């Protein structure tokens, strides 16, 4: 019986361990979209929590940003109104090692810019940086 349980554990363990691994750039895009889906219905802390399993640093860093964002969110909703939708406006890469997605989250009266970056040091991707703000000027492309 112990051998059967051990065999089952060895079969399941790689699946569980790999459940929080971003193997491809497509996985990073899917995770960033999941973050934005959550941001449409919940405060930023819940959106940041989507990234937390893929954050290689101390989880307290995300917790600190979550706390600050919660305070800001009350002001944002009061000034900008309710969220209406979001769109991916930019994908940027640095070589084969970094990718950053920039989203525009639209509200009734204004919009926010969300950025999330991923880093691939070897063969798996991890969350590298994330933020939101209302600095939209950088999104305009000058010709």
mmCIF file of N, CA, C and O in Angstrom, residues 11-96:
data_model
loop_
_atom_site.group_PDB
_atom_site.id
_atom_site.type_symbol
_atom_site.label_atom_id
_atom_site.label_comp_id
_atom_site.label_asym_id
_atom_site.label_seq_id
_atom_site.Cartn_x
_atom_site.Cartn_y
_atom_site.Cartn_z
ATOM 1 N N UNK A 11 3.738 10.594 -9.199
ATOM 2 C CA UNK A 11 3.055 10.963 -10.439
ATOM 3 C C UNK A 11 2.396 12.331 -10.336
ATOM 4 O O UNK A 11 2.388 13.105 -11.283
ATOM 5 N N UNK A 12 1.820 12.647 -9.181
ATOM 6 C CA UNK A 12 1.096 13.892 -8.996
ATOM 7 C C UNK A 12 2.029 15.059 -8.705
ATOM 8 O O UNK A 12 1.778 16.174 -9.133
ATOM 9 N N UNK A 13 3.116 14.828 -8.003
ATOM 10 C CA UNK A 13 4.020 15.903 -7.586
ATOM 11 C C UNK A 13 4.493 16.776 -8.739
ATOM 12 O O UNK A 13 4.426 17.993 -8.646
ATOM 13 N N UNK A 14 4.956 16.214 -9.861
ATOM 14 C CA UNK A 14 5.377 17.108 -10.948
ATOM 15 C C UNK A 14 4.249 17.986 -11.479
ATOM 16 O O UNK A 14 4.470 19.114 -11.874
ATOM 17 N N UNK A 15 3.025 17.470 -11.475
ATOM 18 C CA UNK A 15 1.895 18.255 -11.952
ATOM 19 C C UNK A 15 1.641 19.415 -10.998
ATOM 20 O O UNK A 15 1.449 20.551 -11.404
ATOM 21 N N UNK A 16 1.665 19.130 -9.689
ATOM 22 C CA UNK A 16 1.435 20.172 -8.697
ATOM 23 C C UNK A 16 2.564 21.190 -8.738
ATOM 24 O O UNK A 16 2.345 22.387 -8.740
ATOM 25 N N UNK A 17 3.814 20.730 -8.787
ATOM 26 C CA UNK A 17 4.953 21.644 -8.805
ATOM 27 C C UNK A 17 4.940 22.496 -10.068
ATOM 28 O O UNK A 17 5.306 23.658 -10.040
ATOM 29 N N UNK A 18 4.508 21.934 -11.199
ATOM 30 C CA UNK A 18 4.492 22.665 -12.457
ATOM 31 C C UNK A 18 3.268 23.539 -12.624
ATOM 32 O O UNK A 18 3.176 24.304 -13.566
ATOM 33 N N UNK A 19 2.319 23.448 -11.701
ATOM 34 C CA UNK A 19 1.090 24.218 -11.832
ATOM 35 C C UNK A 19 1.345 25.715 -11.752
ATOM 36 O O UNK A 19 0.565 26.494 -12.250
ATOM 37 N N UNK A 20 2.440 26.117 -11.125
ATOM 38 C CA UNK A 20 2.738 27.530 -10.970
ATOM 39 C C UNK A 20 3.989 27.925 -11.752
ATOM 40 O O UNK A 20 4.756 28.752 -11.320
ATOM 41 N N UNK A 21 4.158 27.299 -12.894
ATOM 42 C CA UNK A 21 5.296 27.594 -13.750
ATOM 43 C C UNK A 21 4.785 28.156 -15.070
ATOM 44 O O UNK A 21 3.873 27.598 -15.667
ATOM 45 N N UNK A 22 5.367 29.252 -15.477
ATOM 46 C CA UNK A 22 5.041 29.855 -16.769
ATOM 47 C C UNK A 22 6.080 29.362 -17.765
ATOM 48 O O UNK A 22 7.230 29.795 -17.744
ATOM 49 N N UNK A 23 5.706 28.446 -18.628
ATOM 50 C CA UNK A 23 6.652 27.813 -19.542
ATOM 51 C C UNK A 23 6.858 28.573 -20.845
ATOM 52 O O UNK A 23 7.858 28.393 -21.518
ATOM 53 N N UNK A 24 5.899 29.415 -21.209
ATOM 54 C CA UNK A 24 6.011 30.085 -22.506
ATOM 55 C C UNK A 24 5.579 31.537 -22.392
ATOM 56 O O UNK A 24 4.935 31.940 -21.421
ATOM 57 N N UNK A 25 5.917 32.292 -23.411
ATOM 58 C CA UNK A 25 5.466 33.686 -23.454
ATOM 59 C C UNK A 25 3.945 33.749 -23.527
ATOM 60 O O UNK A 25 3.319 34.650 -22.962
ATOM 61 N N UNK A 26 3.337 32.780 -24.181
ATOM 62 C CA UNK A 26 1.867 32.721 -24.232
ATOM 63 C C UNK A 26 1.289 32.573 -22.826
ATOM 64 O O UNK A 26 0.226 33.147 -22.527
ATOM 65 N N UNK A 27 1.981 31.826 -21.962
ATOM 66 C CA UNK A 27 1.527 31.691 -20.575
ATOM 67 C C UNK A 27 1.568 33.038 -19.854
ATOM 68 O O UNK A 27 0.685 33.348 -19.049
ATOM 69 N N UNK A 28 2.591 33.845 -20.133
ATOM 70 C CA UNK A 28 2.688 35.159 -19.484
ATOM 71 C C UNK A 28 1.549 36.063 -19.943
ATOM 72 O O UNK A 28 0.977 36.802 -19.142
ATOM 73 N N UNK A 29 1.236 36.001 -21.220
ATOM 74 C CA UNK A 29 0.134 36.803 -21.743
ATOM 75 C C UNK A 29 -1.191 36.379 -21.100
ATOM 76 O O UNK A 29 -1.988 37.223 -20.680
ATOM 77 N N UNK A 30 -1.410 35.080 -20.994
ATOM 78 C CA UNK A 30 -2.640 34.579 -20.380
ATOM 79 C C UNK A 30 -2.729 35.024 -18.919
ATOM 80 O O UNK A 30 -3.807 35.417 -18.454
ATOM 81 N N UNK A 31 -1.611 34.982 -18.206
ATOM 82 C CA UNK A 31 -1.617 35.405 -16.801
ATOM 83 C C UNK A 31 -1.888 36.905 -16.691
ATOM 84 O O UNK A 31 -2.648 37.338 -15.828
ATOM 85 N N UNK A 32 -1.304 37.692 -17.585
ATOM 86 C CA UNK A 32 -1.545 39.143 -17.531
ATOM 87 C C UNK A 32 -3.015 39.451 -17.816
ATOM 88 O O UNK A 32 -3.601 40.339 -17.199
ATOM 89 N N UNK A 33 -3.621 38.715 -18.721
ATOM 90 C CA UNK A 33 -5.052 38.916 -19.016
ATOM 91 C C UNK A 33 -5.913 38.498 -17.825
ATOM 92 O O UNK A 33 -6.919 39.156 -17.520
ATOM 93 N N UNK A 34 -5.516 37.426 -17.153
ATOM 94 C CA UNK A 34 -6.244 37.006 -15.955
ATOM 95 C C UNK A 34 -6.169 38.104 -14.891
ATOM 96 O O UNK A 34 -7.165 38.406 -14.227
ATOM 97 N N UNK A 35 -4.973 38.703 -14.745
ATOM 98 C CA UNK A 35 -4.812 39.813 -13.802
ATOM 99 C C UNK A 35 -5.775 40.939 -14.145
ATOM 100 O O UNK A 35 -6.442 41.494 -13.265
ATOM 101 N N UNK A 36 -5.880 41.288 -15.420
ATOM 102 C CA UNK A 36 -6.765 42.377 -15.824
ATOM 103 C C UNK A 36 -8.238 42.008 -15.662
ATOM 104 O O UNK A 36 -9.049 42.859 -15.302
ATOM 105 N N UNK A 37 -8.585 40.761 -15.910
ATOM 106 C CA UNK A 37 -9.965 40.324 -15.687
ATOM 107 C C UNK A 37 -10.351 40.532 -14.221
ATOM 108 O O UNK A 37 -11.446 41.020 -13.919
ATOM 109 N N UNK A 38 -9.438 40.186 -13.321
ATOM 110 C CA UNK A 38 -9.697 40.377 -11.893
ATOM 111 C C UNK A 38 -9.774 41.871 -11.572
ATOM 112 O O UNK A 38 -10.629 42.302 -10.801
ATOM 113 N N UNK A 39 -8.904 42.665 -12.182
ATOM 114 C CA UNK A 39 -8.885 44.114 -11.926
ATOM 115 C C UNK A 39 -10.184 44.794 -12.350
ATOM 116 O O UNK A 39 -10.492 45.878 -11.868
ATOM 117 N N UNK A 40 -10.938 44.172 -13.209
ATOM 118 C CA UNK A 40 -12.205 44.770 -13.648
ATOM 119 C C UNK A 40 -13.300 44.664 -12.595
ATOM 120 O O UNK A 40 -14.242 45.440 -12.610
ATOM 121 N N UNK A 41 -13.169 43.715 -11.684
ATOM 122 C CA UNK A 41 -14.258 43.499 -10.719
ATOM 123 C C UNK A 41 -13.817 43.609 -9.262
ATOM 124 O O UNK A 41 -14.673 43.601 -8.377
ATOM 125 N N UNK A 42 -12.502 43.699 -9.030
ATOM 126 C CA UNK A 42 -11.995 43.720 -7.663
ATOM 127 C C UNK A 42 -10.888 44.765 -7.540
ATOM 128 O O UNK A 42 -10.291 45.159 -8.543
ATOM 129 N N UNK A 43 -10.563 45.170 -6.319
ATOM 130 C CA UNK A 43 -9.463 46.122 -6.115
ATOM 131 C C UNK A 43 -8.125 45.544 -6.581
ATOM 132 O O UNK A 43 -7.987 44.326 -6.748
ATOM 133 N N UNK A 44 -7.116 46.395 -6.791
ATOM 134 C CA UNK A 44 -5.821 45.951 -7.326
ATOM 135 C C UNK A 44 -5.162 44.831 -6.531
ATOM 136 O O UNK A 44 -4.463 44.001 -7.102
ATOM 137 N N UNK A 45 -5.378 44.792 -5.229
ATOM 138 C CA UNK A 45 -4.760 43.740 -4.434
ATOM 139 C C UNK A 45 -5.117 42.352 -4.926
ATOM 140 O O UNK A 45 -4.277 41.454 -4.962
ATOM 141 N N UNK A 46 -6.359 42.172 -5.336
ATOM 142 C CA UNK A 46 -6.782 40.876 -5.870
ATOM 143 C C UNK A 46 -6.109 40.600 -7.215
ATOM 144 O O UNK A 46 -5.737 39.463 -7.516
ATOM 145 N N UNK A 47 -5.935 41.653 -8.019
ATOM 146 C CA UNK A 47 -5.250 41.485 -9.303
ATOM 147 C C UNK A 47 -3.777 41.134 -9.076
ATOM 148 O O UNK A 47 -3.221 40.259 -9.753
ATOM 149 N N UNK A 48 -3.147 41.802 -8.117
ATOM 150 C CA UNK A 48 -1.748 41.496 -7.808
ATOM 151 C C UNK A 48 -1.602 40.078 -7.283
ATOM 152 O O UNK A 48 -0.596 39.408 -7.529
ATOM 153 N N UNK A 49 -2.596 39.603 -6.552
ATOM 154 C CA UNK A 49 -2.545 38.249 -5.989
ATOM 155 C C UNK A 49 -2.466 37.189 -7.085
ATOM 156 O O UNK A 49 -1.890 36.117 -6.877
ATOM 157 N N UNK A 50 -3.005 37.478 -8.256
ATOM 158 C CA UNK A 50 -2.916 36.556 -9.388
ATOM 159 C C UNK A 50 -1.446 36.310 -9.756
ATOM 160 O O UNK A 50 -1.067 35.212 -10.154
ATOM 161 N N UNK A 51 -0.613 37.342 -9.594
ATOM 162 C CA UNK A 51 0.803 37.252 -9.956
ATOM 163 C C UNK A 51 1.661 36.621 -8.866
ATOM 164 O O UNK A 51 2.773 36.152 -9.131
ATOM 165 N N UNK A 52 1.180 36.626 -7.650
ATOM 166 C CA UNK A 52 1.978 36.241 -6.486
ATOM 167 C C UNK A 52 2.627 34.857 -6.591
ATOM 168 O O UNK A 52 3.794 34.706 -6.226
ATOM 169 N N UNK A 53 1.947 33.829 -7.088
ATOM 170 C CA UNK A 53 2.594 32.513 -7.178
ATOM 171 C C UNK A 53 3.810 32.485 -8.110
ATOM 172 O O UNK A 53 4.619 31.570 -8.048
ATOM 173 N N UNK A 54 3.928 33.477 -8.962
ATOM 174 C CA UNK A 54 5.026 33.529 -9.935
ATOM 175 C C UNK A 54 6.059 34.586 -9.569
ATOM 176 O O UNK A 54 6.918 34.922 -10.368
ATOM 177 N N UNK A 55 5.967 35.146 -8.377
ATOM 178 C CA UNK A 55 6.853 36.198 -7.888
ATOM 179 C C UNK A 55 8.009 35.532 -7.155
ATOM 180 O O UNK A 55 7.795 34.857 -6.154
ATOM 181 N N UNK A 56 9.266 35.702 -7.605
ATOM 182 C CA UNK A 56 10.388 34.985 -7.003
ATOM 183 C C UNK A 56 10.921 35.619 -5.714
ATOM 184 O O UNK A 56 11.696 35.004 -5.002
ATOM 185 N N UNK A 57 10.514 36.822 -5.421
ATOM 186 C CA UNK A 57 11.025 37.530 -4.254
ATOM 187 C C UNK A 57 10.127 37.275 -3.044
ATOM 188 O O UNK A 57 9.177 36.529 -3.102
ATOM 189 N N UNK A 58 10.411 37.976 -1.982
ATOM 190 C CA UNK A 58 9.634 37.865 -0.752
ATOM 191 C C UNK A 58 8.179 38.263 -1.020
ATOM 192 O O UNK A 58 7.922 39.355 -1.522
ATOM 193 N N UNK A 59 7.216 37.403 -0.702
ATOM 194 C CA UNK A 59 5.806 37.740 -0.928
ATOM 195 C C UNK A 59 5.372 39.016 -0.201
ATOM 196 O O UNK A 59 4.388 39.647 -0.592
ATOM 197 N N UNK A 60 6.097 39.412 0.829
ATOM 198 C CA UNK A 60 5.755 40.645 1.549
ATOM 199 C C UNK A 60 5.845 41.864 0.632
ATOM 200 O O UNK A 60 5.163 42.863 0.873
ATOM 201 N N UNK A 61 6.657 41.791 -0.425
ATOM 202 C CA UNK A 61 6.760 42.911 -1.371
ATOM 203 C C UNK A 61 5.416 43.134 -2.075
ATOM 204 O O UNK A 61 4.973 44.273 -2.230
ATOM 205 N N UNK A 62 4.786 42.051 -2.498
ATOM 206 C CA UNK A 62 3.477 42.173 -3.140
ATOM 207 C C UNK A 62 2.446 42.632 -2.113
ATOM 208 O O UNK A 62 1.594 43.469 -2.402
ATOM 209 N N UNK A 63 2.540 42.107 -0.902
ATOM 210 C CA UNK A 63 1.596 42.500 0.146
ATOM 211 C C UNK A 63 1.678 43.998 0.422
ATOM 212 O O UNK A 63 0.651 44.660 0.617
ATOM 213 N N UNK A 64 2.885 44.553 0.420
ATOM 214 C CA UNK A 64 3.057 45.994 0.633
ATOM 215 C C UNK A 64 2.435 46.806 -0.477
ATOM 216 O O UNK A 64 1.760 47.817 -0.228
ATOM 217 N N UNK A 65 2.650 46.382 -1.716
ATOM 218 C CA UNK A 65 2.049 47.098 -2.843
ATOM 219 C C UNK A 65 0.531 46.970 -2.825
ATOM 220 O O UNK A 65 -0.188 47.895 -3.184
ATOM 221 N N UNK A 66 0.051 45.820 -2.398
ATOM 222 C CA UNK A 66 -1.388 45.596 -2.308
ATOM 223 C C UNK A 66 -2.025 46.558 -1.316
ATOM 224 O O UNK A 66 -3.075 47.149 -1.584
ATOM 225 N N UNK A 67 -1.380 46.731 -0.193
ATOM 226 C CA UNK A 67 -1.899 47.630 0.837
ATOM 227 C C UNK A 67 -1.984 49.068 0.318
ATOM 228 O O UNK A 67 -3.008 49.739 0.469
ATOM 229 N N UNK A 68 -0.920 49.533 -0.305
ATOM 230 C CA UNK A 68 -0.906 50.891 -0.862
ATOM 231 C C UNK A 68 -1.957 51.065 -1.958
ATOM 232 O O UNK A 68 -2.626 52.089 -2.035
ATOM 233 N N UNK A 69 -2.081 50.060 -2.806
ATOM 234 C CA UNK A 69 -3.024 50.139 -3.918
ATOM 235 C C UNK A 69 -4.469 50.183 -3.421
ATOM 236 O O UNK A 69 -5.317 50.845 -4.018
ATOM 237 N N UNK A 70 -4.750 49.499 -2.324
ATOM 238 C CA UNK A 70 -6.105 49.506 -1.782
ATOM 239 C C UNK A 70 -6.549 50.898 -1.366
ATOM 240 O O UNK A 70 -7.695 51.298 -1.595
ATOM 241 N N UNK A 71 -5.627 51.642 -0.791
ATOM 242 C CA UNK A 71 -5.928 53.019 -0.385
ATOM 243 C C UNK A 71 -6.159 53.889 -1.622
ATOM 244 O O UNK A 71 -7.108 54.668 -1.690
ATOM 245 N N UNK A 72 -5.292 53.739 -2.622
ATOM 246 C CA UNK A 72 -5.422 54.519 -3.849
ATOM 247 C C UNK A 72 -6.715 54.191 -4.589
ATOM 248 O O UNK A 72 -7.315 55.057 -5.226
ATOM 249 N N UNK A 73 -7.138 52.945 -4.518
ATOM 250 C CA UNK A 73 -8.286 52.492 -5.300
ATOM 251 C C UNK A 73 -9.566 53.230 -4.924
ATOM 252 O O UNK A 73 -10.387 53.540 -5.778
ATOM 253 N N UNK A 74 -9.725 53.521 -3.655
ATOM 254 C CA UNK A 74 -10.916 54.253 -3.212
ATOM 255 C C UNK A 74 -10.980 55.627 -3.886
ATOM 256 O O UNK A 74 -12.046 56.070 -4.328
ATOM 257 N N UNK A 75 -9.840 56.280 -3.990
ATOM 258 C CA UNK A 75 -9.772 57.592 -4.640
ATOM 259 C C UNK A 75 -10.026 57.442 -6.140
ATOM 260 O O UNK A 75 -10.766 58.238 -6.741
ATOM 261 N N UNK A 76 -9.445 56.427 -6.740
ATOM 262 C CA UNK A 76 -9.612 56.204 -8.186
ATOM 263 C C UNK A 76 -11.082 55.999 -8.534
ATOM 264 O O UNK A 76 -11.607 56.628 -9.455
ATOM 265 N N UNK A 77 -11.757 55.134 -7.807
ATOM 266 C CA UNK A 77 -13.167 54.883 -8.112
ATOM 267 C C UNK A 77 -14.025 56.130 -7.906
ATOM 268 O O UNK A 77 -14.941 56.387 -8.679
ATOM 269 N N UNK A 78 -13.698 56.912 -6.878
ATOM 270 C CA UNK A 78 -14.459 58.139 -6.626
ATOM 271 C C UNK A 78 -14.258 59.150 -7.752
ATOM 272 O O UNK A 78 -15.198 59.839 -8.158
ATOM 273 N N UNK A 79 -13.051 59.258 -8.275
ATOM 274 C CA UNK A 79 -12.750 60.247 -9.317
ATOM 275 C C UNK A 79 -13.070 59.764 -10.721
ATOM 276 O O UNK A 79 -13.542 60.530 -11.557
ATOM 277 N N UNK A 80 -12.767 58.501 -11.031
ATOM 278 C CA UNK A 80 -12.850 58.005 -12.409
ATOM 279 C C UNK A 80 -14.157 57.293 -12.727
ATOM 280 O O UNK A 80 -14.488 57.088 -13.879
ATOM 281 N N UNK A 81 -14.888 56.863 -11.718
ATOM 282 C CA UNK A 81 -16.123 56.118 -11.941
ATOM 283 C C UNK A 81 -15.870 54.622 -11.992
ATOM 284 O O UNK A 81 -14.833 54.130 -11.543
ATOM 285 N N UNK A 82 -16.809 53.920 -12.556
ATOM 286 C CA UNK A 82 -16.746 52.457 -12.613
ATOM 287 C C UNK A 82 -15.894 51.992 -13.798
ATOM 288 O O UNK A 82 -15.874 52.636 -14.846
ATOM 289 N N UNK A 83 -15.206 50.841 -13.643
ATOM 290 C CA UNK A 83 -14.446 50.286 -14.765
ATOM 291 C C UNK A 83 -15.384 49.869 -15.903
ATOM 292 O O UNK A 83 -16.458 49.317 -15.659
ATOM 293 N N UNK A 84 -14.974 50.141 -17.132
ATOM 294 C CA UNK A 84 -15.769 49.807 -18.312
ATOM 295 C C UNK A 84 -15.169 48.674 -19.134
ATOM 296 O O UNK A 84 -15.875 47.977 -19.848
ATOM 297 N N UNK A 85 -13.864 48.521 -19.081
ATOM 298 C CA UNK A 85 -13.198 47.504 -19.887
ATOM 299 C C UNK A 85 -11.708 47.753 -19.919
ATOM 300 O O UNK A 85 -11.204 48.693 -19.298
ATOM 301 N N UNK A 86 -10.995 46.912 -20.640
ATOM 302 C CA UNK A 86 -9.552 47.093 -20.784
ATOM 303 C C UNK A 86 -9.113 46.623 -22.164
ATOM 304 O O UNK A 86 -9.838 45.876 -22.828
ATOM 305 N N UNK A 87 -7.954 47.091 -22.564
ATOM 306 C CA UNK A 87 -7.374 46.631 -23.826
ATOM 307 C C UNK A 87 -5.860 46.571 -23.702
ATOM 308 O O UNK A 87 -5.247 47.396 -23.023
ATOM 309 N N UNK A 88 -5.286 45.573 -24.333
ATOM 310 C CA UNK A 88 -3.837 45.455 -24.426
ATOM 311 C C UNK A 88 -3.378 46.460 -25.475
ATOM 312 O O UNK A 88 -3.814 46.410 -26.620
ATOM 313 N N UNK A 89 -2.521 47.411 -25.075
ATOM 314 C CA UNK A 89 -2.116 48.459 -26.007
ATOM 315 C C UNK A 89 -0.667 48.335 -26.457
ATOM 316 O O UNK A 89 -0.281 48.950 -27.451
ATOM 317 N N UNK A 90 0.124 47.543 -25.727
ATOM 318 C CA UNK A 90 1.528 47.463 -26.099
ATOM 319 C C UNK A 90 2.151 46.192 -25.524
ATOM 320 O O UNK A 90 1.873 45.817 -24.395
ATOM 321 N N UNK A 91 2.981 45.544 -26.326
ATOM 322 C CA UNK A 91 3.812 44.428 -25.873
ATOM 323 C C UNK A 91 5.248 44.793 -26.216
ATOM 324 O O UNK A 91 5.535 45.116 -27.376
ATOM 325 N N UNK A 92 6.103 44.778 -25.213
ATOM 326 C CA UNK A 92 7.508 45.162 -25.419
ATOM 327 C C UNK A 92 8.408 44.013 -24.966
ATOM 328 O O UNK A 92 8.097 43.323 -24.005
ATOM 329 N N UNK A 93 9.528 43.864 -25.664
ATOM 330 C CA UNK A 93 10.473 42.797 -25.331
ATOM 331 C C UNK A 93 11.890 43.359 -25.215
ATOM 332 O O UNK A 93 12.238 44.290 -25.928
ATOM 333 N N UNK A 94 12.654 42.744 -24.338
ATOM 334 C CA UNK A 94 14.096 42.976 -24.289
ATOM 335 C C UNK A 94 14.724 41.619 -24.588
ATOM 336 O O UNK A 94 14.708 40.713 -23.742
ATOM 337 N N UNK A 95 15.231 41.481 -25.805
ATOM 338 C CA UNK A 95 15.798 40.204 -26.221
ATOM 339 C C UNK A 95 14.797 39.079 -26.070
ATOM 340 O O UNK A 95 13.607 39.242 -26.346
ATOM 341 N N UNK A 96 15.288 37.940 -25.595
ATOM 342 C CA UNK A 96 14.445 36.769 -25.359
ATOM 343 C C UNK A 96 14.140 36.580 -23.870
ATOM 344 O O UNK A 96 13.546 35.582 -23.488
#
